[in-house]
XYZ file of C-alpha atoms in Angstrom:
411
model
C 0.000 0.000 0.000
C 2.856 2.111 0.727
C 3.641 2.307 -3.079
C 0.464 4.506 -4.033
C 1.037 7.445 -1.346
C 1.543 10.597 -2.728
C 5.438 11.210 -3.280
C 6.426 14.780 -2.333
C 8.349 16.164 -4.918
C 9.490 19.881 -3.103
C 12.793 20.570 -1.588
C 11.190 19.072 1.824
C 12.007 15.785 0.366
C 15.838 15.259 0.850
C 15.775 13.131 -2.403
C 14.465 15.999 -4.562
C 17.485 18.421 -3.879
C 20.061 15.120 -4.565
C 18.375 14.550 -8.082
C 18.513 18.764 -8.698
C 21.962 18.422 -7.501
C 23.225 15.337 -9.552
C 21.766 16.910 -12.694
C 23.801 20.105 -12.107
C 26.769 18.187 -11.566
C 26.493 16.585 -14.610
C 25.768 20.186 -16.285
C 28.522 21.771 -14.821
C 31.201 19.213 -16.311
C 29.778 18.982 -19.142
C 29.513 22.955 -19.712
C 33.392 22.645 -18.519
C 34.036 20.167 -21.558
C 31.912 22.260 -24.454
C 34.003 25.400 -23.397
C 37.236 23.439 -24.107
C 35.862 22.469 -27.377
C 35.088 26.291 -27.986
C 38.013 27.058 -30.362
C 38.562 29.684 -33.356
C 37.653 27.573 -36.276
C 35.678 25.086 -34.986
C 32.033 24.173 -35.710
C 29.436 24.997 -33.819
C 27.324 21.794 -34.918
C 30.007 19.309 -33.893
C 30.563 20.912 -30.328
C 26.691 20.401 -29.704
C 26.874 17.095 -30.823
C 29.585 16.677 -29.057
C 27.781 18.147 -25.713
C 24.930 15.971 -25.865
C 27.263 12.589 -26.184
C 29.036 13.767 -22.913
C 25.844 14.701 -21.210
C 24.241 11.268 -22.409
C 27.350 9.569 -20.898
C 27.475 11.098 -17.903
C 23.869 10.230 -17.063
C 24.619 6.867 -17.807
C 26.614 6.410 -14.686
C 23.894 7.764 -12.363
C 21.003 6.173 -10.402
C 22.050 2.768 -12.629
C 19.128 0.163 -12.047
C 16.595 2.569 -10.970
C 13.655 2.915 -12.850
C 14.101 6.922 -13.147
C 13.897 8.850 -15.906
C 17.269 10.507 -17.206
C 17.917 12.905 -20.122
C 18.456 16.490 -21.460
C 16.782 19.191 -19.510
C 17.870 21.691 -22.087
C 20.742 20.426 -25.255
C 23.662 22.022 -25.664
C 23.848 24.937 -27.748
C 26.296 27.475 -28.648
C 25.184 30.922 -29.859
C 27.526 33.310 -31.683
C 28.705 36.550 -30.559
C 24.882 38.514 -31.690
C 22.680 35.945 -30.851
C 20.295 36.162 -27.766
C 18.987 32.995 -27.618
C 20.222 29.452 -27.661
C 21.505 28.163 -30.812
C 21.590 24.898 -32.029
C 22.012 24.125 -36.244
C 21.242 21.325 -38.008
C 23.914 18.686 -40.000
C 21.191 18.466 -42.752
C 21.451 22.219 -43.699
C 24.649 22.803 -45.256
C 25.011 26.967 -44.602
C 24.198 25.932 -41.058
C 26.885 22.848 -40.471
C 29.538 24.905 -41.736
C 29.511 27.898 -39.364
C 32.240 28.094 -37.306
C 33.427 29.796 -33.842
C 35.758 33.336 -35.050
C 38.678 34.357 -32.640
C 37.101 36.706 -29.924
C 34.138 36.185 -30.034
C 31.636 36.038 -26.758
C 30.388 32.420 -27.383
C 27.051 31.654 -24.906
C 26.838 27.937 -24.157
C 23.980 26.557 -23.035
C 22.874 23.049 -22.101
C 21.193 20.751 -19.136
C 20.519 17.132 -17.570
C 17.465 16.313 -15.829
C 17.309 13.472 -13.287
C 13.102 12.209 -12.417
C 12.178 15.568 -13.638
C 14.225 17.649 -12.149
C 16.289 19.481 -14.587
C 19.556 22.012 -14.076
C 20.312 24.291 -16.678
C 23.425 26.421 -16.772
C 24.850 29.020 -19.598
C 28.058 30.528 -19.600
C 29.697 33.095 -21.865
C 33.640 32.354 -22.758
C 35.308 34.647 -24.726
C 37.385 32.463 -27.199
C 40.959 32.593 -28.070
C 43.591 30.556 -29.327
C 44.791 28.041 -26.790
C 48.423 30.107 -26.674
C 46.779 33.106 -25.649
C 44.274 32.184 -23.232
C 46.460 33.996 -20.670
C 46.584 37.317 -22.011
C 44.110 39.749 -20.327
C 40.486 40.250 -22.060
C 40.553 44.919 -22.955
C 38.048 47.495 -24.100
C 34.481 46.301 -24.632
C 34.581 43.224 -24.599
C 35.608 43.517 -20.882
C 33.274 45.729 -20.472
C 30.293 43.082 -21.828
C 32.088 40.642 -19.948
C 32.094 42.262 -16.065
C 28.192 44.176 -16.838
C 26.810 40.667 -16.754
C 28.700 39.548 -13.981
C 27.791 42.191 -11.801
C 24.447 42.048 -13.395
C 24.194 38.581 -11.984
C 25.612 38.523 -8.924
C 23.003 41.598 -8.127
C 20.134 39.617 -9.747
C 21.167 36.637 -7.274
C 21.175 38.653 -4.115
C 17.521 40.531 -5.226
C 16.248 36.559 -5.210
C 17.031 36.389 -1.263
C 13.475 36.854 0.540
C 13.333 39.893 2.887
C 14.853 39.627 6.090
C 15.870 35.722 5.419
C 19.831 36.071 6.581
C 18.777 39.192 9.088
C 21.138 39.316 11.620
C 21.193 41.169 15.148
C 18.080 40.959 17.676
C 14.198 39.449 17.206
C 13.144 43.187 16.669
C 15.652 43.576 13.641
C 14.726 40.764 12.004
C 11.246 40.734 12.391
C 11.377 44.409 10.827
C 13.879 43.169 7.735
C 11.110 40.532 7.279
C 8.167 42.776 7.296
C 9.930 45.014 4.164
C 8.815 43.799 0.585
C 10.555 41.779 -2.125
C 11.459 44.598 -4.506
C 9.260 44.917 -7.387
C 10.518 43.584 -10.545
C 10.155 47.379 -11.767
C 13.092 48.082 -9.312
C 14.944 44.821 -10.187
C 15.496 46.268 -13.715
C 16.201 49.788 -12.633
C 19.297 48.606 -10.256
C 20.540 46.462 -12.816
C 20.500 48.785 -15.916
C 22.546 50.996 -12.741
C 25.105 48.315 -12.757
C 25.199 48.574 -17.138
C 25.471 52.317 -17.089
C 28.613 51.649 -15.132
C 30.180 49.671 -17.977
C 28.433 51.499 -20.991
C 26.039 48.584 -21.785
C 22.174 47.276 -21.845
C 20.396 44.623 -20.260
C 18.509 42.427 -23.400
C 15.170 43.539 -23.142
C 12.973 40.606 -21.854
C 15.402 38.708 -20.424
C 13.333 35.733 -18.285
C 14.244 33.866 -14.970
C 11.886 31.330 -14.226
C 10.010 29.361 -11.764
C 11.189 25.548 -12.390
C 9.620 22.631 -11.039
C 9.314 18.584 -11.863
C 9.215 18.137 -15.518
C 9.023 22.562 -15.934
C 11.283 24.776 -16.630
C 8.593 27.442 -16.960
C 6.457 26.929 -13.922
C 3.645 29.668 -12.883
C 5.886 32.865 -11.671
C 8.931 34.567 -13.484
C 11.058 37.922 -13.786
C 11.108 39.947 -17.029
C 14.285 41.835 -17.163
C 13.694 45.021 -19.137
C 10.022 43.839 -20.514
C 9.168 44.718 -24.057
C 6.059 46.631 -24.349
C 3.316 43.715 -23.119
C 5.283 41.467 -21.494
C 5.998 41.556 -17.546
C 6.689 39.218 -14.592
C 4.466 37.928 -12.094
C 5.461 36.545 -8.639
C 8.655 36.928 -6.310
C 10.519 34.240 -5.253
C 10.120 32.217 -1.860
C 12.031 29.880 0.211
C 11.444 25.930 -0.902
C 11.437 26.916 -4.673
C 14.098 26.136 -7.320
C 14.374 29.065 -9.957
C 16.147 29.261 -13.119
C 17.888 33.049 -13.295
C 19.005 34.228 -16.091
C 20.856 37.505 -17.126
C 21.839 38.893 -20.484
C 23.862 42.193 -21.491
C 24.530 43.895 -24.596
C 26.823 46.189 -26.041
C 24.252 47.597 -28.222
C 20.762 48.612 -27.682
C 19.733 45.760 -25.803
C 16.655 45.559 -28.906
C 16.049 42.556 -30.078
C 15.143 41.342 -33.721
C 13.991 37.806 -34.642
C 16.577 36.280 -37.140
C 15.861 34.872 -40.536
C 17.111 30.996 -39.756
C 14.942 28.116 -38.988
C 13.644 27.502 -35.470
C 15.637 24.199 -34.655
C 15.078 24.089 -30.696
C 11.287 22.920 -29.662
C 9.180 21.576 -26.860
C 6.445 19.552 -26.569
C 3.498 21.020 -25.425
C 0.202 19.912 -23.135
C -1.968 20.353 -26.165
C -3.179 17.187 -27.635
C -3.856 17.141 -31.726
C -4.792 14.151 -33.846
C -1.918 14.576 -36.270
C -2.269 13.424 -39.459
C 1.265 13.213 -41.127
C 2.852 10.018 -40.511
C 6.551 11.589 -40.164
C 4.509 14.026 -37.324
C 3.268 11.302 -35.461
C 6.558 9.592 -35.150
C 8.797 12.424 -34.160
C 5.700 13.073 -31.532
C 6.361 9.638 -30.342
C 10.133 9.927 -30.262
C 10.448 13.225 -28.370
C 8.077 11.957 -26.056
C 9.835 8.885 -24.792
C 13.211 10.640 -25.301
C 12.293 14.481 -23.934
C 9.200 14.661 -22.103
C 8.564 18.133 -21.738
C 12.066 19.744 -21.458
C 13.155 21.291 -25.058
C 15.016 19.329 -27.550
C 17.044 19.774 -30.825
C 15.884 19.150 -34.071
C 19.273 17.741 -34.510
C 18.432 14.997 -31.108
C 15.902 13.166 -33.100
C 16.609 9.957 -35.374
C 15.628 10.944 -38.904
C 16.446 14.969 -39.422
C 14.927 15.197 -42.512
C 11.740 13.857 -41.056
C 12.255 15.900 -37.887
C 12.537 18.868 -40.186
C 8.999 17.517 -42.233
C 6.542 16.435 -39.444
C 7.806 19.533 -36.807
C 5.840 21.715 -39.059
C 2.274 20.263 -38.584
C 3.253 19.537 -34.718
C 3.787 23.561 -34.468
C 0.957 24.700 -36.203
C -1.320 22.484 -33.882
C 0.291 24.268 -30.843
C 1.484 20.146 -30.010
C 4.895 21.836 -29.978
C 6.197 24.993 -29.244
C 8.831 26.715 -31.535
C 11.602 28.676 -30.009
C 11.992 31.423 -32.379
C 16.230 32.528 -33.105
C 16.593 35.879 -31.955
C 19.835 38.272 -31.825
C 20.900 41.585 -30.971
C 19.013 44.350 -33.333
C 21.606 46.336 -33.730
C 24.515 42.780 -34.414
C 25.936 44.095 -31.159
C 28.064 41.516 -28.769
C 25.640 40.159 -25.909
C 26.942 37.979 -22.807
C 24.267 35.809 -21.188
C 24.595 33.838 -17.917
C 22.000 31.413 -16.882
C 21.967 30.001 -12.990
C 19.909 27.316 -11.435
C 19.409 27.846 -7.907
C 17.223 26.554 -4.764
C 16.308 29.304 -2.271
C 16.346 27.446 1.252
C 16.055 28.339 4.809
C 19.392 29.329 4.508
C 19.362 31.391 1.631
C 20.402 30.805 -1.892
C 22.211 27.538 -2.714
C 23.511 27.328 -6.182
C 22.370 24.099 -7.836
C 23.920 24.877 -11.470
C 26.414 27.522 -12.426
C 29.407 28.869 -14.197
C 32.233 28.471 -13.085
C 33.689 32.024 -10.978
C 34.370 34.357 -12.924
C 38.422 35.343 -12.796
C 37.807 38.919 -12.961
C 41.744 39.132 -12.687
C 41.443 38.391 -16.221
C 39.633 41.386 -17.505
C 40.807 44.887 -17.824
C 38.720 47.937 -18.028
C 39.070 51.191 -16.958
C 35.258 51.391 -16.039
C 33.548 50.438 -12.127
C 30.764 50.541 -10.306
C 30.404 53.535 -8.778
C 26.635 53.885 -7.278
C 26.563 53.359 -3.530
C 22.947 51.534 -3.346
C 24.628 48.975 -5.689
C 27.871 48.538 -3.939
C 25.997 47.902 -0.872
C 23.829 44.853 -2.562
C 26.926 43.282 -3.754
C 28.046 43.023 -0.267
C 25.093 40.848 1.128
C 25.503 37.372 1.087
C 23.811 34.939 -0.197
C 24.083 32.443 2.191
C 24.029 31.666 5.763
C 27.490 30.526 6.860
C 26.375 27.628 7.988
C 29.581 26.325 8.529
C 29.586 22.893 7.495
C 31.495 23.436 3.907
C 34.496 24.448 4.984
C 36.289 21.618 7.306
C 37.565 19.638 3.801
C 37.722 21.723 0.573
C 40.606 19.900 -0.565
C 38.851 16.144 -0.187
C 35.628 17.513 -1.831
C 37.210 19.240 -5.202
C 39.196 15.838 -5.420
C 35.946 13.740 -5.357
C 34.333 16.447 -7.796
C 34.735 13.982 -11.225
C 32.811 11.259 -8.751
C 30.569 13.500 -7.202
C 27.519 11.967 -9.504
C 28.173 8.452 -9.518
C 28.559 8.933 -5.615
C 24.990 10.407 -5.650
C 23.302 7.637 -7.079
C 25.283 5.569 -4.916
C 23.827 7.126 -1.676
C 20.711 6.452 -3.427
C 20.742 3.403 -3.577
């Protein structure tokens, strides 16, 4: 009887937050991996190809034996210096295939694993350079682009911290640093384009973080960056929720255009459609068993050329969604960062990240200047709860393990 009672699926049950954090293991290696492959002269198509075999790989060797579902929570994709959104071409379409990564360019890689539902997604922006001078210091704009989303981000993060969650100091301080509101998203947007003004840039307009949840990536509340006219965000986050936060700078208008290249990134929908074209209602089948919900690649499916047939009827019936290609209006550089995070009792716990950023790297003669924003950057965004510090060595050892050691626990 004990089989058919309700399983919790929040962060109350200790097993969600391992399956969050295997996945984002498993994205942050693999992210590590596609940003080696990231090389003047290299094609984009082959490095998502690429991706996806590590991140297929890597989920083999977690929660082996179980009967849990295991796949891509988003596939990799690289997007070229102007693009906005994630980019992922298709072998079949030769102009596509060939286009390669140029020398200093700011490359966006995105991509994502998803263990029982529960999906990390991470996106990073490299700025690539031959392998012989990947020490030399990263000057003038592109620095700029570079630190603006940083400091964009690491803002964004500490705006996701409920009011008066890490208060310090007596019952009467807290209780009044709880009582204050969650900034509005209004505000969000006005002390981030404060942190872009500092380094001559503009936050993409409607840039999205959202509200994820088993098998969602775009649950029921997000935050709208810069909204274009009709769009805005609804909802502030809470503690027991996992969000997905994404930021995204330009070094142009921050206007968007939509580009004139085929949408190759989908996801099924909840809309159910007798379709009538045999090639539809295979690839229906396929991305079912294979993708669930979560977005997938043209390029992911068995057949392209029927993939690239039967997604047109599943799109017009609204049984997939199409994620149109969009890029900078004006061709400017944009840096995007993507973060998936759970916001706990103890504030914000990073489930799926970039790497840290080695500002050391980057030289500008631009800062941030504006007190108000100084003074967010030095919150935290954690409780020190101090239980992460007593072996750093023995745990970034064990990092290449960490998932297979997961499952293990598991079981």
């Amino acid at each position: 009887m004990s089989e058919t009672k309700e399983v919790d699926y929040s962060l109350n049950n200790p097993d969600t937050l391992t399956k969050y954090k295997t996945a984002a293991q498993i994205s942050e290696k693999v992210l590590a991996a596609v940003s080696d492959l990231c090389v003047p002269g290299a094609k984009i198509v082959e490095i998502c190809q690429q991706g996806d075999k590590l991140i297929e790989e890597e989920l083999a060797k977690v929660y082996r034996g179980k009967k849990i579902t295991k796949g891509f929570s988003h596939p990799t994709t690289v997007s070229p210096s102007s693009y906005v959104t994630p980019y992922t071409p298709l072998t079949t379409d030769e102009s596509e295939a060939s286009i390669e990564i140029k020398e200093g360019e700011p490359i966006k890689i995105q991509l994502g694993a998803q263990i029982d539902g529960f999906g990390s997604i991470v996106c990073n922006t490299i700025v690539v350079t031959e392998k012989d001078k990947a020490a030399e210091p990263i000057t003038g704009r592109t620095a700029d682009l570079i630190l603006a989303n940083h400091y964009v981000n690491e803002v964004l993060l500490r705006l996701m911290v409920p009011p008066g969650l890490l208060a310090q100091g007596t019952d009467e301080e807290k209780a009044k640093a709880a009582a204050q509101k969650a900034p509005t998203q209004s505000k969000i947007t006005s002390l981030l384009e404060k942190v872009c003004d500092a380094y001559e840039c503009k936050l993409v307009e409607s840039t999205t973080s959202w509200l994820f949840d088993r098998n969602e990536i775009e649950g029921s509340k997000k935050i709208v960056l810069a909204p274009a006219e009709g769009t805005k965000g609804e909802g502030v986050p809470e503690v027991g929720e996992v969000w997905g936060v994404e930021t995204g700078v330009s070094l142009g208008s921050g206007k968007v255009k939509t580009l004139d290249q085929r949408s190759t990134l989908h996801r099924r929908t909840n809309q159910t459609y007798q379709l009538k074209r045999p090639t539809s209602r295979k690839i229906l089948s396929e991305v079912q068993k294979k993708f669930g919900t979560f977005p997938f690649s043209l390029r992911q499916l068995e057949d392209e050329r029927d993939a690239k047939a039967g997604v047109v009827e599943c799109v017009r019936n609204n049984v997939f969604r199409q994620y149109e290609l969009v890029g900078d209006k004006d061709n400017a550089p944009v840096a995007r960062l993507l973060t998936t995070l759970a916001i706990t009792k103890n504030g914000i716990t990073k489930l799926g990240a970039a790497p840290e950023l080695d500002l050391s790297k980057f030289q500008t003669d631009k800062k941030i200047t504006d007190e108000e924003i100084l003074k967010i950057l030095e919150q935290p965004l954690a409780r020190n709860t101090g239980k992460k510090k007593s072996k750093p060595k023995k745990k970034a050892a064990k990092a290449d393990g960490a998932t297979e050691e997961a499952a293990n626990a598991e079981e």
